[in-house]
Amino acid sequence: MQGRGSLSARPILIAIIGFGKIAHDQHVPAIRDNASFQLVATVDPGEACLPDVPHFPTIEDLLGSDCEVDAIAICTPPQIRQRIAQTAIMAGKHVLLEKPPCATLAEIAALEQSAQDHAISLFTAWHSRFAAGVAPAKAWLADKQIRSVKIDWREDVRVWHPGQTWIWDAGGFGVFDPGINALSIATEILPRPLLLRRGALQFPANCDAPVSGQIELEDSGGMPVALNLDFLQTGPQTWDIAVETDGGTLILQQGGAVMHTPEGTHHGEDCEYPAIYRHFADAIRQGRCDVDIAPLRLVADAFLRCRFERVEPFYE
Amino acid sequence: MQGRGSLSARPILIAIIGFGKIAHDQHVPAIRDNASFQLVATVDPGEACLPDVPHFPTIEDLLGSDCEVDAIAICTPPQIRQRIAQTAIMAGKHVLLEKPPCATLAEIAALEQSAQDHAISLFTAWHSRFAAGVAPAKAWLADKQIRSVKIDWREDVRVWHPGQTWIWDAGGFGVFDPGINALSIATEILPRPLLLRRGALQFPANCDAPVSGQIELEDSGGMPVALNLDFLQTGPQTWDIAVETDGGTLILQQGGAVMHTPEGTHHGEDCEYPAIYRHFADAIRQGRCDVDIAPLRLVADAFLRCRFERVEPFYE
């Protein structure tokens, strides 16, 4: 890589590993629209993904080839991310991790240590934090007294995750796959750390991950946060966060894309993945890591602290 | 407190909060045998615990009294530790947390931040790390190549935890209440971080915590670690860690008290709680925190990553 010159003077050569729906729909266009990156390879056990991009079945095949690469975006199911990321870090590649960054907290802790040891940039990409309403919401809340928060994240898994059987396996997170997006926004816009106090999770009788949950959190000052998750919502879909304050109610809707306050409504363009890749390029060029485990830690805390209920089996 | 002079020149005035079996059997004798401490109060919603020690129903009652206190040892069930510890820290008291330190990872992270903000000593007391064989085992392993580890932690909950119904509630940890002791030893004696890869947990139909588990971990170099937990072991009880190395097999038995190696057997006196209080006194006098979340993080990872199985109800 050094033979090709500094990364500040040329595009960052990037490969995508795990070529499912999110890679195709979001990562490829965001990379292709960003002059800081050049997409040089895809890696997936399936067939070649893009007609004009070299393809490899495994990361070992990529690293053993003469395809030059500076950075890796990992979009596989979470259960196998840590091994791939560890291999990439050991080879000196910068790493972007789709959310959730790993299947466990020890895995992401080990990767962070390894990234520091090898002086590479590791980025936990919480895409919902880049939704158009999130930064304005954080700014609006900064001078308010927050009284309570209500998070409703209810979607139809059959519509949004067709064929993604891994989501129901142990380590697949179930309804926390979307729910962790809500937690990534809440931990970004609220000023104090969130603690999970109690709750209940419902597991279908044939699944190792929950289909719904009702969770009570509070911030370190005792401010209550209610989290309601449902993966079987038909009809209108709901990805809302409502924050009651001394200055009125803020509502983030559509997964953070739209913000309502007493002063009016803020709409923005869908900018999550373009913003993620601008952020990743900055982290690489500044030689820093950007690892935040707070959303994943709250999901682990939910599994650790909630009651478990068995409910009827789920069939797609 | 400052009016009473520096803590280096007088005993540390300590209160015990949560006066159950472990407080009575271990904390009281260890404090009374240590000249660095003076036991000045007990706190528990039940009746007075010790005839010659002032008693308070809540920490607020203690802090509102004229009983002077420098430090608090928290021995309550884990579900309520964080609120009590936070109250103690805000009042400038040093805090010892029995294991597990909190019911969730966000709780212990918030306490650690708060302890740093208030410049108090917070100590996560993993008592099994102070068992007589643990330090010798760590030293013996230091120059060996480790090939595999097998942990068997099987005890009879009816014998060791009579009446402790909280252990079966959400956040009570079930078989991880003893199992976290094994993890606290393993993370102490093994040189590399442990990652939890897969496993299964069995939950009794009437409980919110597991009664047994079979878990596969590996260290960051791929060395396999098998963890077998059972809370219904009758007959001989087993708290063993066997480590296969290029220099033969090391076996820690009796919860870390006895070490067998090819060179012989190392027996030591039961010294866990006396060592904990020596360590706590040092931390206070040196003005430092000693917080390690690794064992709790692995338990959270187990809940997050393992399959769940319902088994027959548990009745004490």
mmCIF file of C-alpha atoms in Angstrom, chain A residues 169-286:
data_model
loop_
_atom_site.group_PDB
_atom_site.id
_atom_site.type_symbol
_atom_site.label_atom_id
_atom_site.label_comp_id
_atom_site.label_asym_id
_atom_site.label_seq_id
_atom_site.Cartn_x
_atom_site.Cartn_y
_atom_site.Cartn_z
ATOM 1 C CA ASP A 169 -30.666 -17.831 15.284
ATOM 2 C CA ALA A 170 -28.790 -17.363 18.548
ATOM 3 C CA GLY A 171 -26.729 -14.212 18.110
ATOM 4 C CA GLY A 172 -29.040 -12.956 15.348
ATOM 5 C CA PHE A 173 -30.777 -10.481 17.692
ATOM 6 C CA GLY A 174 -34.346 -10.982 16.398
ATOM 7 C CA VAL A 175 -36.373 -7.804 16.947
ATOM 8 C CA PHE A 176 -33.234 -6.115 18.285
ATOM 9 C CA ASP A 177 -31.865 -6.097 14.734
ATOM 10 C CA PRO A 178 -34.091 -3.068 14.063
ATOM 11 C CA GLY A 179 -34.383 -2.229 17.780
ATOM 12 C CA ILE A 180 -30.653 -1.558 18.091
ATOM 13 C CA ASN A 181 -31.148 1.271 15.586
ATOM 14 C CA ALA A 182 -33.525 2.936 18.030
ATOM 15 C CA LEU A 183 -30.988 2.456 20.822
ATOM 16 C CA SER A 184 -28.235 3.908 18.625
ATOM 17 C CA ILE A 185 -30.322 7.069 18.158
ATOM 18 C CA ALA A 186 -31.378 7.297 21.825
ATOM 19 C CA THR A 187 -27.786 6.949 23.072
ATOM 20 C CA GLU A 188 -26.754 9.664 20.578
ATOM 21 C CA ILE A 189 -29.410 12.325 21.295
ATOM 22 C CA LEU A 190 -29.855 11.890 25.077
ATOM 23 C CA PRO A 191 -27.293 13.592 27.280
ATOM 24 C CA ARG A 192 -26.838 10.935 29.991
ATOM 25 C CA PRO A 193 -26.087 7.187 29.898
ATOM 26 C CA LEU A 194 -29.044 4.803 29.772
ATOM 27 C CA LEU A 195 -29.531 1.974 32.274
ATOM 28 C CA LEU A 196 -31.836 -0.961 31.610
ATOM 29 C CA ARG A 197 -33.954 -1.676 34.673
ATOM 30 C CA ARG A 198 -36.411 -4.439 33.733
ATOM 31 C CA GLY A 199 -38.507 -5.835 30.943
ATOM 32 C CA ALA A 200 -39.842 -8.841 29.100
ATOM 33 C CA LEU A 201 -38.803 -10.468 25.831
ATOM 34 C CA GLN A 202 -40.998 -12.844 23.841
ATOM 35 C CA PHE A 203 -39.269 -15.718 22.019
ATOM 36 C CA PRO A 204 -41.188 -17.741 19.386
ATOM 37 C CA ALA A 205 -41.152 -21.417 20.345
ATOM 38 C CA ASN A 206 -39.030 -22.279 17.294
ATOM 39 C CA CYS A 207 -36.574 -19.344 17.471
ATOM 40 C CA ASP A 208 -33.497 -18.390 19.506
ATOM 41 C CA ALA A 209 -34.117 -14.651 19.268
ATOM 42 C CA PRO A 210 -36.992 -12.457 20.478
ATOM 43 C CA VAL A 211 -39.904 -11.303 18.322
ATOM 44 C CA SER A 212 -41.008 -8.518 20.674
ATOM 45 C CA GLY A 213 -40.052 -6.763 23.875
ATOM 46 C CA GLN A 214 -41.251 -4.228 26.441
ATOM 47 C CA ILE A 215 -38.325 -2.672 28.270
ATOM 48 C CA GLU A 216 -37.975 -0.032 30.970
ATOM 49 C CA LEU A 217 -34.812 2.011 31.044
ATOM 50 C CA GLU A 218 -33.833 5.189 32.794
ATOM 51 C CA ASP A 219 -30.984 7.593 32.426
ATOM 52 C CA SER A 220 -28.429 8.033 35.192
ATOM 53 C CA GLY A 221 -30.555 10.887 36.572
ATOM 54 C CA GLY A 222 -33.660 8.692 36.849
ATOM 55 C CA MET A 223 -35.444 10.002 33.705
ATOM 56 C CA PRO A 224 -37.675 7.150 32.405
ATOM 57 C CA VAL A 225 -37.339 5.663 28.914
ATOM 58 C CA ALA A 226 -39.903 3.123 27.635
ATOM 59 C CA LEU A 227 -38.880 0.877 24.732
ATOM 60 C CA ASN A 228 -41.507 -1.134 22.842
ATOM 61 C CA LEU A 229 -40.336 -3.489 20.113
ATOM 62 C CA ASP A 230 -42.477 -5.597 17.797
ATOM 63 C CA PHE A 231 -41.408 -7.563 14.731
ATOM 64 C CA LEU A 232 -44.940 -8.585 13.646
ATOM 65 C CA GLN A 233 -46.455 -5.162 12.999
ATOM 66 C CA THR A 234 -48.744 -5.223 9.975
ATOM 67 C CA GLY A 235 -50.336 -2.113 8.487
ATOM 68 C CA PRO A 236 -48.596 1.178 9.279
ATOM 69 C CA GLN A 237 -44.987 0.716 10.376
ATOM 70 C CA THR A 238 -43.639 2.700 13.316
ATOM 71 C CA TRP A 239 -40.071 3.840 14.042
ATOM 72 C CA ASP A 240 -40.733 6.709 16.454
ATOM 73 C CA ILE A 241 -38.965 8.322 19.407
ATOM 74 C CA ALA A 242 -40.975 10.838 21.452
ATOM 75 C CA VAL A 243 -39.149 13.032 23.979
ATOM 76 C CA GLU A 244 -41.146 15.067 26.504
ATOM 77 C CA THR A 245 -39.306 18.183 27.652
ATOM 78 C CA ASP A 246 -39.904 21.475 29.430
ATOM 79 C CA GLY A 247 -39.945 23.029 25.960
ATOM 80 C CA GLY A 248 -42.584 20.710 24.537
ATOM 81 C CA THR A 249 -42.466 17.384 22.757
ATOM 82 C CA LEU A 250 -39.909 16.331 20.182
ATOM 83 C CA ILE A 251 -40.878 13.449 17.913
ATOM 84 C CA LEU A 252 -38.427 11.677 15.647
ATOM 85 C CA GLN A 253 -40.255 9.612 13.011
ATOM 86 C CA GLN A 254 -39.404 7.284 10.148
ATOM 87 C CA GLY A 255 -36.308 5.968 11.922
ATOM 88 C CA GLY A 256 -34.890 9.409 12.597
ATOM 89 C CA ALA A 257 -35.504 10.920 9.152
ATOM 90 C CA VAL A 258 -38.178 13.420 10.255
ATOM 91 C CA MET A 259 -38.173 15.634 13.359
ATOM 92 C CA HIS A 260 -41.252 17.362 14.738
ATOM 93 C CA THR A 261 -40.935 20.025 17.454
ATOM 94 C CA PRO A 262 -43.293 22.809 18.585
ATOM 95 C CA GLU A 263 -41.361 25.060 16.172
ATOM 96 C CA GLY A 264 -42.171 22.899 13.143
ATOM 97 C CA THR A 265 -41.104 19.893 11.108
ATOM 98 C CA HIS A 266 -37.608 19.148 9.812
ATOM 99 C CA HIS A 267 -37.359 16.933 6.748
ATOM 100 C CA GLY A 268 -34.045 15.908 5.260
ATOM 101 C CA GLU A 269 -32.875 13.739 2.417
ATOM 102 C CA ASP A 270 -31.966 10.113 3.101
ATOM 103 C CA CYS A 271 -28.270 10.558 3.805
ATOM 104 C CA GLU A 272 -27.321 7.735 6.189
ATOM 105 C CA TYR A 273 -24.869 5.709 4.133
ATOM 106 C CA PRO A 274 -23.256 8.636 2.273
ATOM 107 C CA ALA A 275 -22.607 10.178 5.709
ATOM 108 C CA ILE A 276 -21.211 6.876 7.008
ATOM 109 C CA TYR A 277 -18.633 6.735 4.216
ATOM 110 C CA ARG A 278 -17.640 10.398 4.635
ATOM 111 C CA HIS A 279 -17.120 9.627 8.316
ATOM 112 C CA PHE A 280 -15.111 6.455 7.570
ATOM 113 C CA ALA A 281 -12.845 8.332 5.118
ATOM 114 C CA ASP A 282 -12.195 11.003 7.756
ATOM 115 C CA ALA A 283 -11.388 8.381 10.410
ATOM 116 C CA ILE A 284 -8.912 6.632 8.095
ATOM 117 C CA ARG A 285 -7.183 9.868 7.040
ATOM 118 C CA GLN A 286 -7.005 11.087 10.644
#
